Structures are given as structure tokens and as C-alpha cells.
Amino acid sequence: MILEVCLRSKQQVLRVIGRQLVRSSSSSAPLSRTELDDVPPTAHPLFSHAAIGSFFQEQPLLKNPFTQDALLRAYLRRHLPVQDVESDLRLFGERVADEIDDLGRQCEQNPPRLQQYEAWGQRVDRIITCPAWTLMKEISAQEGLVAAGYERRYGEWSRVYQMSKLYLYAPSAGLYSCPLAMTDGAAKVIESLGMPAREAFERLTSRDEKQFWTSGQWMTERRGGSDVANGTETVARRQEDGHFRLHGFKWFTSATDADFTLTLARIADSRGHTTPGSRGVSLFCAEVWGSDGRTNGIQIQRLKDKLGTRQMPTAELLLDGMQAQLLSAEGRGVASIANMLTLTRIHNTVSAVAAMRRIVQLSREYSNKRSVFGKLLKDHPLHVQTLTRLEVETRGAFLMLMEVCRLLGREETGGASERESHLLRLLTPVVKLYTGKQAVAVVSEGLECFGGQGYIEDTGLPGMLRDAQVLSIWEGTTNVLSLDVLRSVSKSGGRVLQAFFLDVEERLRSAGPALAPAVEALGSSLSALAKFIQKTATQNPEKLELAARDLAYSLARIYMGVLLVDHASWDEASDADVYAALRWCERDLCPVVSVDARGGYSAEATATDRALLYQGLEDTT
């Protein structure tokens, strides 16, 4: 019926237009009143006085991200029921919505630029950023976005409090969350090494915006990213005053406009020789700028042209005699940054989960405004189903993030048990690699919820997807971190896995009857995972490397499911909490077992994979 009416209206308009064309060839007389009446009312009034019509889509508004996040508020009410925490986060949420989000957009619209020379030819190497970027630094100090982790006002829960605040901040930060991650990591290293650079530590953790420093992290060189043990070529030459001069090329340096930096180099002996491998790498720190405003023996070669994270300066640097202080023991550089990697990977996870939460919040807000096919998006069951799937993904990721933050806080305050320390070691790479992938998928699906507007730069939405893409790359790619999971198992003699299985089993025992299907699915997956690991480790240990990625995914899915069940078992849990746990556990929780059952890790499968991937290459080489 609808199609018939549309076709009839179209035919009427075409008849009138046809008569007008005929008339115009012989006469300039206008259409008669009778002829105009043949045109349906909707055919001409819309554009009679305006070039673009009268309908506009309503923009989704960012509301206070704290009050809009039921799971965050419930989690804090359960674990950190301190009134001033809720009050601070509520006020900060208002600041994010009213002030910070606009500053973040300004950072996106006004990316940094490099000035290598001044007008008279003198080299200056200045990175020019927009005023909003400077304001982000001041806000970070005022709000204690780094300081909160070291003041330890809430004891073992201080990291949960700090990361909750960063979780609200990150999607609106214009990527200033990255310098803060580097700064937090630098402070962590200095603290763990016994404060060899106390003044720098005090500046990195200051709430005074005039004293506050940010830190860079200059590890990557031209030979590679994660393999710093073999890829570090920078040479450190000892000076008479005990300092060092660094000479080398840093291929990828984030937060290049920082006040301070950590970097790796090899100390040269009196004959200029260095020690190869990780035993020759030491950790140094340095101020980036001199008192005269010039760089400290640094030439900025160029800013990187990136897919996303355009708000933040990332550069190639030539260290040409940079004065630096030895921070670690000689030859202990790689070992000394382990604590930093734990923390920066957690920051990466914060950004991933925060991006997921933000796109869900905006999509939900939009569904209450956008009307299509005669009703609001929220009244279309398929649309609600799609958003619910994104919500479930976000909830699982959030709870695992918070658990890792809790474990970090326990360790930092000396309260972590051996099991908790093993869990922190295992779960940090797992949660980082899995949420990095989740963020890309969830943000991409979220953009689709806005239709074509999700692809338009002016809306600010495409930038969320570009920026999310880096989260699976920064601080170790998915494959690198999957192998790190195996390394944690090997170095601990399997104790990290034992801690995982014991923790999961204990949490499942407290689940109520409403969660029985989820508990059954998780228990079955856990049992299958244990059998796979035991059998593979004893009969074919080489296969574990090929299965490393699926093993990490299995650990993540099982643990996220367990945390959802645990949260849904809380006395004040809602029906939504129970439903989220049940929905999560409908998926394949243990893909490593599923792939193994299909023979996906066999030698034959590897040979077939290689033949498929490189088909035809032999003919062209």
C-alpha cells in the first residue's frame, strides 16, 4: 500500500513537470491553479523557501559520564563506598562534559606542528601545540590524574580511584591521556628504583600546575619496536661529572613535547665498545629542554603523520649529545622498565574501555532522539539488540580493568598475596591485548549506529575509531603480548595459571541460582582449558606458541565472564547485572579448545596456512 501511494505521487509530479516543459517551449505562462493542485502537498513546500529543507538530525549530547555510568557507580558503591570519591567523580564528570570535551575537540582540530628553524636560519626545534593542549596539562595537575596514584589516600584502592577518573577523562582528553600514561610510568620506575631522581618524581606527581612535569618514553629505534633488547643502538658516553651524553636515533617517540623523558642506551667503554643484547642496555632519564628553552642535545627530525592520535606530537629524534642521568644499574635497563610496562598497559586498557563506554553512551543518547521509519531508534528491537551487545562487551572489559587496577593497588601497598601477584602478572597483558581489539570492534559498530553521520569528520565520531586503532599496537601488539602471556607461565613455573584457576573456581562457588547457566558454561570452559594446557604442555609444548593468541583470548573471555558473574552475585546487583553475565557466557568462551578440536594447531594446518597465504608469490620472485 505504501509503495502504491509513493508511485502514484511520483507519477502525478512527473505529469505536471512534463506539462510544464511542453508549455515552456511555447509559452511563458505559469501553471494554473488546477495544475498545481495535482502536485501532492509534500512535493513542493519543503524547499519552497529554503535550500536545504527544515529537518535536521539532533546531535547526541555528552552528559556527565559519571552519572550516566551505572556500572561504574555500582562498582564503587560495592568496593569503595567513600562519599568524597563519588562527590569528586561527579564533579569531575561535569567538568568533562562542560569544559574538557570541548578542549579535546580543539586539540583534534589544531594538531601540533614542528618549527625546526627560526626566521634567520637558526635551528630551534620547537613543537607548537594549541592552547587547549596546554590547558589539558594544567587540568591534569589540578585534578591529580597522576598524583592520585601516589598519594595513596585510599590505600590499596587508590589506583582504582585514579583509573576511574582517567576512565571518565580519556575519551574527551584530546589524547592527553597518553602523556599522562608516560608520566605515570616514569614515576613508577623512579619509585621502584628507590628514588634516584627524587626531584623529577615530585614534579611528575605534583598537583601544582606550575611544578607539574610530563614525561616521554623514548624506547623505540629504527630496528624494531618491542624488541628493545636487540633493537637499542643509542650509545651513552660517560662524562667526568658522572653524567652521560647520549647519541642515537629514536624512531618513534610519543609525547615529544614532554618536560622529561626515560630512554634506553648502551654504555660505551673507554674504547667505545658496547655490550650486545639485553645485558648491555641501561635506563636513563633526562630533561628535554634547557633553561634557555632550547632542546637538550636533541634534533627533532620530523613529526609522524599518523592514522589517528593526531592531537599528540609523535616524532623522530636524533640524540646528539643529550645530557642524561643513569637511572638503573648498568645493564639492567630492560628489567627496570618492567614496572613501567605494567602501568602503561593498564593505562592503554583504560583508554580502550573508556572509548567503548563513551561510544555506547553517545549511541544510547542518540537512540532517544533519532526517529526513522516512524519511530525512535530505541523503539526498534534490532537496534536495541545491537547496542545491548556493545554494552555487554563494555561491562566485561570494565570489570576486568578494575580488577587489574585493584591488584596493582594491592601490590603497591604491600598487601598483595602471592596469588594476587601472579594474577597481576598474567592478567595485565591479557586485558591489554583483548580490550585493544574489543575497542576497535565496539567503536566501529558504534559509529554505524549513527548512520552516515558516524562517517562525517565534523561530528568528532570518526576520530574515535582512528584513535582506537592504536590501542592494539601501543605497549605491545596482540601477538607480542600473547607470547608475553606464555613467558609469564614459563617464568613462574605455571604458578600464574594455578592462581588463575583457583581464583575462578572460588568466585564461581558464590554464584546464585539465577546465574546457573553462566556458571555451567564457565565451569565447562575452565575444565576444557585445563585439559588442553596440561595435554599440550606435556605432549607438544611447541604447539603452545602457535596457540598463544587463542589461549590469551580464552583467558580473557573466561575471566571477564567470571567477573560479570561475581558482580551479579553481589547483594545489591540488579537484574541487568545478571542478564549481562548470562549474555556474555553465551559465546565461545574457550576458542583455543575449539580451534584445537578442528586441528587448527597441527603441522598440516600450518603448512596449509602458508600455502594459502603465499600462493602465487613463488611465481613472481
Coordinates of C-alpha atoms in Angstrom, one line a residue:
M1 CA 0.0 0.0 0.0
I2 CA 2.8 2.4 0.9
L3 CA 4.7 1.6 -2.3
E4 CA 1.5 2.2 -4.3
V5 CA 0.9 5.6 -2.8
C6 CA 4.6 6.6 -3.4
L7 CA 4.4 5.5 -7.0
R8 CA 1.1 7.4 -7.6
S9 CA 2.5 10.6 -6.1
K10 CA 5.7 10.3 -8.2
Q11 CA 3.5 9.9 -11.4
Q12 CA 1.5 13.0 -10.5
V13 CA 4.6 15.1 -10.1
L14 CA 6.1 13.8 -13.4
R15 CA 2.9 14.6 -15.3
V16 CA 2.9 18.2 -14.0
I17 CA 6.6 18.6 -14.8
G18 CA 6.0 17.2 -18.3
R19 CA 3.2 19.7 -19.0
Q20 CA 5.4 22.5 -17.7
L21 CA 8.2 21.5 -20.1
V22 CA 5.9 21.4 -23.0
R23 CA 4.3 24.7 -22.1
S24 CA 7.8 26.4 -21.6
S25 CA 8.8 25.5 -25.1
S26 CA 5.8 27.6 -26.5
S27 CA 4.8 29.9 -23.8
S28 CA 6.0 31.5 -20.6
A29 CA 2.6 31.1 -18.9
P30 CA 2.8 29.7 -15.4
L31 CA 1.0 26.5 -14.2
S32 CA -2.7 27.0 -13.5
R33 CA -4.1 26.6 -10.0
T34 CA -5.8 23.4 -11.1
E35 CA -2.4 22.0 -12.3
L36 CA -0.7 23.0 -9.1
D37 CA -3.4 21.2 -7.2
D38 CA -2.3 18.0 -8.9
V39 CA 1.0 18.1 -7.0
P40 CA 0.9 16.3 -3.7
P41 CA 1.3 18.7 -0.7
T42 CA 4.7 17.2 0.3
A43 CA 6.2 17.7 -3.2
H44 CA 7.0 21.4 -3.1
P45 CA 6.5 23.2 0.2
L46 CA 9.6 21.8 1.9
F47 CA 12.0 23.5 -0.4
S48 CA 9.9 26.5 -1.4
H49 CA 11.7 29.0 0.9
A50 CA 14.9 27.1 1.9
A51 CA 17.7 25.5 0.0
I52 CA 18.2 22.6 2.5
G53 CA 14.8 21.9 3.9
S54 CA 13.5 22.1 7.5
F55 CA 14.6 18.8 9.0
F56 CA 17.9 18.3 10.9
Q57 CA 19.2 15.4 12.9
E58 CA 19.6 16.1 16.6
Q59 CA 23.2 15.9 17.9
P60 CA 23.8 13.4 20.7
L61 CA 24.9 15.4 23.7
L62 CA 27.6 14.3 26.1
K63 CA 26.1 14.3 29.6
N64 CA 28.0 13.8 32.8
P65 CA 29.8 10.5 32.1
F66 CA 29.9 9.5 35.7
T67 CA 26.2 9.9 36.4
Q68 CA 25.5 8.1 33.0
D69 CA 27.6 5.1 34.0
A70 CA 25.5 2.8 36.2
L71 CA 28.2 0.0 36.4
L72 CA 31.0 2.4 37.5
R73 CA 28.8 3.8 40.2
A74 CA 27.7 0.4 41.4
Y75 CA 31.2 -0.9 41.4
L76 CA 32.5 2.0 43.5
R77 CA 29.5 1.6 45.9
R78 CA 30.4 -2.0 46.3
H79 CA 34.1 -1.7 46.8
L80 CA 35.0 2.0 47.6
P81 CA 31.9 3.4 49.4
V82 CA 33.6 6.7 50.3
Q83 CA 31.4 9.8 49.9
D84 CA 34.1 12.1 48.8
V85 CA 35.1 9.7 46.0
E86 CA 31.6 9.8 44.5
S87 CA 31.5 13.6 45.0
D88 CA 34.8 14.2 43.3
L89 CA 34.0 11.9 40.3
R90 CA 30.6 13.5 39.9
L91 CA 32.1 17.0 39.8
F92 CA 34.8 15.8 37.5
G93 CA 32.2 14.3 35.2
E94 CA 30.6 17.7 35.0
R95 CA 33.9 19.3 34.1
V96 CA 34.5 16.6 31.4
A97 CA 31.1 17.3 29.8
D98 CA 31.1 21.1 30.2
E99 CA 34.8 22.0 29.6
I100 CA 37.2 19.2 28.9
D101 CA 35.4 17.6 25.9
D102 CA 35.5 20.9 24.0
L103 CA 39.2 21.3 24.7
G104 CA 39.7 17.8 23.4
R105 CA 38.0 18.7 20.1
Q106 CA 40.2 21.7 19.8
C107 CA 43.3 19.5 20.2
E108 CA 41.9 17.3 17.3
Q109 CA 41.2 20.3 15.1
N110 CA 44.6 22.0 15.8
P111 CA 47.3 19.3 15.7
P112 CA 50.9 20.1 16.7
R113 CA 53.4 21.4 14.2
L114 CA 57.1 21.4 14.1
Q115 CA 59.2 24.6 13.7
Q116 CA 62.8 23.4 13.0
Y117 CA 64.3 26.8 12.2
E118 CA 63.6 30.4 13.1
A119 CA 63.4 33.2 10.5
W120 CA 67.1 33.9 10.4
G121 CA 68.1 30.3 9.9
Q122 CA 69.0 29.2 13.4
R123 CA 67.8 25.8 14.4
V124 CA 65.2 25.9 17.3
D125 CA 63.3 22.6 17.1
R126 CA 60.1 23.8 18.6
I127 CA 56.9 21.8 18.8
I128 CA 54.0 24.2 18.6
T129 CA 50.8 22.9 20.2
C130 CA 47.4 24.6 20.6
P131 CA 46.4 26.5 23.8
A132 CA 43.9 23.7 24.6
W133 CA 46.8 21.2 24.8
T134 CA 48.4 23.4 27.4
L135 CA 45.2 23.7 29.4
M136 CA 45.0 19.9 29.4
K137 CA 48.3 19.8 31.3
E138 CA 47.1 22.3 33.8
I139 CA 43.8 20.4 34.3
S140 CA 45.7 17.1 34.7
A141 CA 47.7 18.6 37.6
Q142 CA 44.7 20.3 39.2
E143 CA 42.7 17.1 39.2
G144 CA 45.6 14.9 40.3
L145 CA 45.3 12.5 37.4
V146 CA 48.8 11.2 38.1
A147 CA 49.2 12.3 41.7
A148 CA 46.2 10.3 42.9
G149 CA 48.1 7.1 42.2
Y150 CA 51.0 8.1 44.5
E151 CA 49.2 10.0 47.3
R152 CA 47.5 6.7 48.2
R153 CA 44.8 8.5 50.0
Y154 CA 42.5 5.4 49.7
G155 CA 45.2 2.8 50.4
E156 CA 45.0 -0.2 48.2
W157 CA 42.0 1.3 46.3
S158 CA 43.9 4.4 45.3
R159 CA 44.7 3.0 41.8
V160 CA 41.0 2.1 41.3
Y161 CA 40.1 5.7 42.2
Q162 CA 42.8 7.2 39.9
M163 CA 41.9 5.0 37.0
S164 CA 38.2 5.6 37.4
K165 CA 39.0 9.3 37.0
L166 CA 41.1 8.7 33.9
Y167 CA 38.4 6.4 32.5
L168 CA 36.0 9.4 32.6
Y169 CA 38.7 11.7 31.2
A170 CA 40.3 9.7 28.4
P171 CA 37.6 9.9 25.6
S172 CA 37.5 13.7 26.0
A173 CA 41.2 14.3 26.6
G174 CA 42.3 15.0 23.1
L175 CA 44.9 12.2 23.6
Y176 CA 46.4 14.0 26.6
S177 CA 45.8 10.6 28.3
C178 CA 49.0 9.4 26.5
P179 CA 51.4 11.9 28.1
L180 CA 49.8 11.1 31.4
A181 CA 50.4 7.3 30.9
M182 CA 54.1 8.0 30.1
T183 CA 54.3 10.3 33.2
D184 CA 52.7 7.7 35.5
G185 CA 55.1 5.1 34.1
A186 CA 58.1 7.2 34.7
A187 CA 57.1 8.0 38.2
K188 CA 56.5 4.3 38.8
V189 CA 60.0 3.4 37.6
I190 CA 61.7 6.1 39.7
E191 CA 59.8 5.0 42.8
S192 CA 60.5 1.3 42.2
L193 CA 64.3 2.0 41.8
G194 CA 64.5 3.8 45.2
M195 CA 64.0 7.4 44.1
P196 CA 67.3 8.0 42.2
A197 CA 65.7 11.2 40.7
R198 CA 63.5 12.4 43.6
E199 CA 63.1 16.0 42.3
A200 CA 61.8 14.6 39.0
F201 CA 59.4 12.2 40.8
E202 CA 58.0 15.1 42.9
R203 CA 57.3 17.1 39.7
L204 CA 55.8 14.2 37.9
T205 CA 53.4 13.5 40.7
S206 CA 52.6 17.2 41.6
R207 CA 49.2 18.8 41.7
D208 CA 50.7 22.2 41.3
E209 CA 50.2 23.1 37.6
K210 CA 53.4 25.3 37.7
Q211 CA 55.5 22.5 39.1
F212 CA 54.0 19.6 37.2
W213 CA 56.1 17.8 34.6
T214 CA 55.0 15.3 31.9
S215 CA 57.4 12.5 30.8
G216 CA 58.1 11.0 27.4
Q217 CA 59.1 7.4 26.9
W218 CA 61.7 7.1 24.1
M219 CA 62.4 3.4 23.7
T220 CA 61.7 2.6 20.0
E221 CA 64.5 2.7 17.5
R222 CA 64.7 2.0 13.8
R223 CA 65.4 -1.7 14.1
G224 CA 62.2 -2.5 15.9
G225 CA 59.5 -1.8 18.5
S226 CA 59.0 -4.3 21.3
D227 CA 62.4 -5.9 20.9
V228 CA 64.3 -3.2 22.7
A229 CA 67.0 -5.7 24.0
N230 CA 68.3 -6.1 20.5
G231 CA 67.0 -3.0 18.8
T232 CA 68.6 -0.4 21.0
E233 CA 71.6 1.2 19.2
T234 CA 71.8 4.5 21.2
V235 CA 75.2 4.9 22.8
A236 CA 75.9 6.6 26.2
R237 CA 79.3 8.1 26.8
R238 CA 80.3 8.7 30.4
Q239 CA 81.3 12.3 31.4
E240 CA 83.7 13.4 34.1
D241 CA 80.9 14.7 36.3
G242 CA 79.2 11.3 36.3
H243 CA 76.5 12.2 33.8
F244 CA 76.3 10.8 30.3
R245 CA 76.0 12.1 26.8
L246 CA 73.6 10.1 24.6
H247 CA 74.0 9.7 20.8
G248 CA 71.4 7.8 18.8
F249 CA 68.2 7.9 16.7
K250 CA 64.8 7.4 18.3
W251 CA 62.3 6.3 15.6
F252 CA 59.1 6.7 17.4
T253 CA 58.7 9.0 20.4
S254 CA 55.3 9.7 21.9
A255 CA 54.7 12.9 24.0
T256 CA 57.7 14.5 22.4
D257 CA 56.9 17.9 23.9
A258 CA 57.3 16.5 27.4
D259 CA 59.4 18.1 30.1
F260 CA 61.3 14.9 31.0
T261 CA 61.9 11.5 29.4
L262 CA 63.1 8.0 30.0
T263 CA 65.2 6.3 27.4
L264 CA 67.4 3.3 26.8
A265 CA 71.0 3.3 25.7
R266 CA 74.2 1.2 25.7
I267 CA 77.1 2.4 27.8
A268 CA 80.3 2.6 25.8
D269 CA 83.6 1.6 27.5
S270 CA 86.8 3.7 27.1
R271 CA 87.4 2.2 23.7
G272 CA 83.9 2.9 22.5
H273 CA 82.7 -0.7 22.7
T274 CA 79.2 -1.7 23.9
T275 CA 77.7 -5.0 25.2
P276 CA 75.2 -6.6 22.8
G277 CA 71.8 -8.0 23.9
S278 CA 69.7 -7.1 27.0
R279 CA 72.8 -7.2 29.2
G280 CA 74.2 -4.1 27.5
V281 CA 71.0 -1.9 27.8
S282 CA 70.7 0.6 30.6
L283 CA 67.9 3.0 31.5
F284 CA 68.5 6.8 31.6
C285 CA 66.4 9.9 32.4
A286 CA 66.8 13.4 31.1
E287 CA 65.2 16.8 31.0
V288 CA 64.1 17.6 27.4
W289 CA 64.5 21.3 27.5
G290 CA 67.3 23.5 28.8
S291 CA 66.8 26.7 30.9
D292 CA 67.2 28.7 27.7
G293 CA 64.2 27.0 26.1
R294 CA 66.3 25.0 23.6
T295 CA 66.4 21.3 23.4
N296 CA 68.9 19.3 25.5
G297 CA 71.0 18.0 22.6
I298 CA 68.0 16.8 20.6
Q299 CA 67.2 17.4 17.0
I300 CA 63.6 16.8 16.0
Q301 CA 63.7 15.3 12.5
R302 CA 60.0 15.3 11.8
L303 CA 56.6 14.7 13.3
K304 CA 55.0 11.4 12.3
D305 CA 52.0 11.5 10.0
K306 CA 49.6 9.1 11.7
L307 CA 46.3 7.4 11.1
G308 CA 45.0 8.7 14.4
T309 CA 46.3 10.2 17.7
R310 CA 46.9 13.3 15.6
Q311 CA 46.4 15.6 18.6
M312 CA 49.7 14.4 20.2
P313 CA 53.2 15.1 18.8
T314 CA 55.0 11.9 17.9
A315 CA 58.4 12.4 16.4
E316 CA 61.7 11.0 15.1
L317 CA 64.5 12.3 17.2
L318 CA 68.3 12.5 16.8
L319 CA 70.0 12.5 20.2
D320 CA 73.2 14.4 19.5
G321 CA 74.9 14.6 22.9
M322 CA 71.8 14.7 25.1
Q323 CA 72.9 15.0 28.7
A324 CA 71.3 12.3 30.8
Q325 CA 71.4 10.6 34.2
L326 CA 71.8 6.9 34.6
L327 CA 68.6 5.6 36.4
S328 CA 69.0 1.9 36.5
A329 CA 72.0 -0.3 37.4
E330 CA 74.3 -0.7 34.4
G331 CA 72.9 -3.4 32.1
R332 CA 69.6 -3.6 33.9
G333 CA 67.6 -1.2 31.6
V334 CA 65.2 -3.8 30.2
A335 CA 64.4 -5.3 33.7
S336 CA 64.0 -1.8 35.1
I337 CA 61.1 -0.9 32.7
A338 CA 59.0 -3.9 33.6
N339 CA 57.0 -1.9 36.2
M340 CA 56.5 0.9 33.7
L341 CA 55.2 -1.6 31.1
T342 CA 52.7 -2.9 33.6
L343 CA 51.4 0.6 34.3
T344 CA 51.3 1.8 30.7
R345 CA 49.5 -1.3 29.6
I346 CA 46.9 -0.6 32.3
H347 CA 46.6 3.0 31.0
N348 CA 46.1 1.6 27.5
T349 CA 43.3 -0.6 28.8
V350 CA 41.7 2.4 30.5
S351 CA 41.6 4.2 27.1
A352 CA 40.2 1.2 25.4
V353 CA 37.4 0.6 27.9
A354 CA 36.7 4.3 28.1
A355 CA 36.3 4.5 24.3
M356 CA 33.9 1.6 24.4
R357 CA 31.8 3.2 27.2
R358 CA 31.7 6.6 25.5
I359 CA 30.5 5.3 22.1
V360 CA 27.8 3.3 23.9
Q361 CA 26.7 6.3 25.9
L362 CA 26.5 8.5 22.8
S363 CA 24.7 5.8 20.8
R364 CA 22.2 5.4 23.6
E365 CA 21.7 9.1 23.8
Y366 CA 21.2 9.3 20.0
S367 CA 18.7 6.4 20.0
N368 CA 16.4 8.5 22.2
K369 CA 16.4 11.4 19.7
R370 CA 16.7 9.9 16.2
S371 CA 13.5 8.9 14.6
V372 CA 13.5 6.6 11.5
F373 CA 10.7 4.6 9.8
G374 CA 8.1 6.3 12.1
K375 CA 9.6 5.7 15.5
L376 CA 12.7 6.4 17.6
L377 CA 15.7 4.1 17.3
K378 CA 15.2 3.0 20.9
D379 CA 11.9 1.5 19.8
H380 CA 13.4 -0.7 17.1
P381 CA 14.2 -4.1 18.7
L382 CA 17.1 -4.8 16.3
H383 CA 18.8 -1.5 17.2
V384 CA 18.4 -2.2 20.9
Q385 CA 19.8 -5.7 20.5
T386 CA 22.9 -4.3 18.7
L387 CA 23.5 -1.7 21.5
T388 CA 23.0 -4.3 24.1
R389 CA 25.7 -6.5 22.6
L390 CA 28.1 -3.5 22.8
E391 CA 27.0 -2.9 26.4
V392 CA 27.8 -6.4 27.4
E393 CA 31.3 -6.2 25.8
T394 CA 31.9 -2.9 27.6
R395 CA 30.8 -4.3 31.0
G396 CA 33.1 -7.4 30.8
A397 CA 36.0 -5.2 29.8
F398 CA 35.3 -2.7 32.6
L399 CA 35.2 -5.2 35.4
M400 CA 38.5 -6.8 34.3
L401 CA 40.1 -3.4 34.1
M402 CA 39.0 -2.6 37.6
E403 CA 40.2 -6.0 38.9
V404 CA 43.7 -5.4 37.5
C405 CA 43.7 -1.9 39.0
R406 CA 42.8 -3.4 42.3
L407 CA 45.6 -5.9 42.1
L408 CA 48.1 -3.2 41.2
G409 CA 46.9 -1.2 44.3
R410 CA 47.3 -4.2 46.5
E411 CA 50.8 -4.8 45.3
E412 CA 51.9 -1.2 45.6
T413 CA 50.7 -1.0 49.2
G414 CA 52.3 -4.3 50.2
G415 CA 49.0 -6.2 50.7
A416 CA 49.1 -8.5 47.7
S417 CA 49.2 -12.2 48.3
E418 CA 51.4 -14.4 46.2
R419 CA 48.3 -15.5 44.2
E420 CA 47.3 -11.8 43.6
S421 CA 50.8 -11.0 42.4
H422 CA 50.7 -13.9 40.0
L423 CA 47.3 -12.8 38.8
L424 CA 48.5 -9.3 38.1
R425 CA 51.4 -10.6 36.1
L426 CA 49.2 -12.8 34.0
L427 CA 46.1 -10.6 33.6
T428 CA 47.9 -7.3 32.6
P429 CA 49.0 -8.4 29.1
V430 CA 45.7 -10.4 28.7
V431 CA 43.4 -7.5 29.5
K432 CA 45.5 -5.1 27.4
L433 CA 45.6 -7.3 24.3
Y434 CA 41.9 -8.2 24.5
T435 CA 40.5 -4.8 25.2
G436 CA 42.6 -3.3 22.4
K437 CA 40.8 -5.5 20.0
Q438 CA 37.4 -5.0 21.7
A439 CA 37.7 -1.2 21.4
V440 CA 38.2 -1.2 17.7
A441 CA 35.2 -3.6 17.1
V442 CA 32.9 -1.8 19.6
V443 CA 33.7 1.7 18.4
S444 CA 33.3 0.7 14.8
E445 CA 29.9 -0.9 15.4
G446 CA 29.0 2.2 17.5
L447 CA 29.7 4.5 14.6
E448 CA 27.3 2.5 12.5
C449 CA 24.6 3.3 15.0
F450 CA 24.8 7.0 13.7
G451 CA 24.4 6.0 10.1
G452 CA 26.2 8.4 7.7
Q453 CA 26.9 10.9 10.5
G454 CA 29.2 8.4 12.0
Y455 CA 31.5 8.8 9.0
I456 CA 31.5 12.6 9.0
E457 CA 34.5 14.3 10.5
D458 CA 32.6 17.3 11.8
T459 CA 30.8 15.1 14.3
G460 CA 34.0 14.1 16.0
L461 CA 33.0 10.4 15.8
P462 CA 35.5 9.1 13.1
G463 CA 38.4 10.3 15.3
M464 CA 37.3 7.9 18.0
L465 CA 37.8 5.0 15.6
R466 CA 41.2 6.2 14.3
D467 CA 42.4 6.7 17.9
A468 CA 41.1 3.3 19.0
Q469 CA 43.1 1.6 16.3
V470 CA 46.4 2.4 18.1
L471 CA 45.3 0.6 21.3
S472 CA 46.1 -2.8 19.9
I473 CA 49.6 -1.6 18.9
W474 CA 50.8 0.6 21.7
E475 CA 52.6 -1.1 24.6
G476 CA 52.9 -4.4 22.6
T477 CA 50.9 -5.8 19.7
T478 CA 48.4 -8.6 20.2
N479 CA 50.9 -11.3 19.2
V480 CA 53.7 -9.9 21.2
L481 CA 51.6 -9.8 24.4
S482 CA 50.2 -13.3 23.7
L483 CA 53.8 -14.5 23.7
D484 CA 54.3 -12.5 26.9
V485 CA 51.5 -14.5 28.5
L486 CA 53.4 -17.7 27.7
R487 CA 56.5 -16.1 29.1
S488 CA 54.8 -15.4 32.4
V489 CA 53.6 -19.0 32.6
S490 CA 57.1 -20.3 31.9
K491 CA 59.0 -18.0 34.3
S492 CA 56.5 -18.7 37.1
G493 CA 56.7 -22.4 36.6
G494 CA 53.0 -22.4 35.8
R495 CA 52.0 -20.7 39.1
V496 CA 50.3 -17.8 37.3
L497 CA 47.9 -20.3 35.7
Q498 CA 47.4 -22.0 39.0
A499 CA 46.4 -18.7 40.5
F500 CA 44.0 -18.1 37.7
F501 CA 42.2 -21.4 38.0
L502 CA 41.9 -21.1 41.8
D503 CA 40.6 -17.6 41.6
V504 CA 38.0 -18.5 39.0
E505 CA 36.8 -21.6 40.9
E506 CA 36.4 -19.6 44.2
R507 CA 34.4 -16.8 42.5
L508 CA 32.0 -19.3 40.8
R509 CA 31.2 -21.0 44.0
S510 CA 29.4 -17.9 45.3
A511 CA 27.1 -17.5 42.4
G512 CA 23.3 -17.7 42.9
P513 CA 20.8 -20.0 41.1
A514 CA 19.8 -17.3 38.6
L515 CA 23.4 -17.5 37.2
A516 CA 23.4 -21.3 36.9
P517 CA 23.7 -21.3 33.0
A518 CA 26.6 -18.9 33.1
V519 CA 28.4 -20.9 35.9
E520 CA 27.9 -24.1 33.9
A521 CA 29.3 -22.6 30.7
L522 CA 32.3 -21.1 32.6
G523 CA 33.0 -24.3 34.5
S524 CA 32.9 -26.4 31.4
S525 CA 35.2 -23.9 29.6
L526 CA 37.6 -23.8 32.5
S527 CA 37.8 -27.6 32.6
A528 CA 38.4 -27.8 28.9
L529 CA 41.1 -25.2 29.1
A530 CA 42.9 -27.0 31.9
K531 CA 42.9 -30.3 29.9
F532 CA 44.2 -28.5 26.8
I533 CA 47.1 -26.8 28.6
Q534 CA 48.1 -30.0 30.5
K535 CA 48.0 -32.2 27.4
T536 CA 49.7 -29.7 25.2
A537 CA 52.4 -28.8 27.7
T538 CA 53.3 -32.5 28.2
Q539 CA 52.9 -33.9 24.7
N540 CA 53.5 -31.0 22.3
P541 CA 54.8 -27.8 24.1
E542 CA 55.8 -26.2 20.8
K543 CA 52.1 -26.0 19.9
L544 CA 51.5 -23.5 22.7
E545 CA 53.3 -20.8 20.8
L546 CA 51.0 -21.3 17.8
A547 CA 48.0 -21.3 20.1
A548 CA 49.2 -18.3 22.2
R549 CA 46.8 -15.8 20.8
D550 CA 43.7 -18.0 21.2
L551 CA 44.9 -19.0 24.7
A552 CA 45.1 -15.3 25.7
Y553 CA 41.6 -14.8 24.3
S554 CA 40.3 -17.8 26.2
L555 CA 41.8 -16.5 29.5
A556 CA 40.2 -13.1 28.8
R557 CA 36.7 -14.3 28.0
I558 CA 36.6 -16.8 30.9
Y559 CA 37.8 -14.2 33.4
M560 CA 35.5 -11.4 32.1
G561 CA 32.6 -13.9 32.4
V562 CA 33.6 -14.8 35.9
L563 CA 33.8 -11.2 37.0
L564 CA 30.4 -10.5 35.5
V565 CA 29.0 -13.4 37.5
D566 CA 30.8 -12.2 40.6
H567 CA 29.3 -8.7 40.2
A568 CA 25.9 -10.1 39.5
S569 CA 26.1 -12.2 42.8
W570 CA 26.5 -9.1 44.9
D571 CA 23.6 -8.4 47.2
E572 CA 22.7 -5.1 45.5
A573 CA 23.1 -6.4 42.0
S574 CA 20.4 -5.5 39.5
D575 CA 18.5 -7.7 37.0
A576 CA 20.6 -6.0 34.3
D577 CA 23.8 -7.3 36.0
V578 CA 22.5 -10.8 36.0
Y579 CA 21.4 -10.6 32.4
A580 CA 24.8 -9.2 31.3
A581 CA 26.6 -12.2 32.8
L582 CA 24.2 -14.6 31.1
R583 CA 24.6 -12.9 27.8
W584 CA 28.4 -12.9 28.0
C585 CA 28.5 -16.6 28.6
E586 CA 26.5 -17.5 25.5
R587 CA 29.7 -17.1 23.4
D588 CA 32.5 -19.4 22.8
L589 CA 34.4 -18.8 26.0
C590 CA 37.4 -21.0 25.1
P591 CA 38.4 -20.6 21.4
V592 CA 41.7 -22.2 22.0
V593 CA 40.0 -25.6 22.6
S594 CA 37.6 -25.1 19.7
V595 CA 40.4 -24.4 17.3
D596 CA 42.4 -27.3 18.6
A597 CA 39.5 -29.6 18.1
R598 CA 39.4 -28.7 14.4
G599 CA 43.2 -29.4 14.1
G600 CA 44.0 -25.7 13.8
Y601 CA 47.4 -26.0 15.5
S602 CA 48.7 -29.1 13.6
A603 CA 51.7 -29.1 11.4
E604 CA 49.4 -29.8 8.5
A605 CA 47.3 -26.7 9.3
T606 CA 50.4 -24.6 9.4
A607 CA 51.6 -25.9 6.1
T608 CA 48.2 -25.2 4.6
D609 CA 48.1 -21.7 6.0
R610 CA 51.4 -21.0 4.5
A611 CA 50.4 -22.3 1.1
L612 CA 47.2 -20.3 1.1
L613 CA 48.9 -17.1 2.3
Y614 CA 51.8 -17.2 -0.1
Q615 CA 50.0 -18.6 -3.1
G616 CA 51.5 -17.2 -6.3
L617 CA 54.4 -15.5 -4.6
E618 CA 56.8 -18.0 -5.8
D619 CA 55.8 -17.2 -9.4
T620 CA 56.7 -13.5 -9.0
T621 CA 60.0 -13.8 -7.2

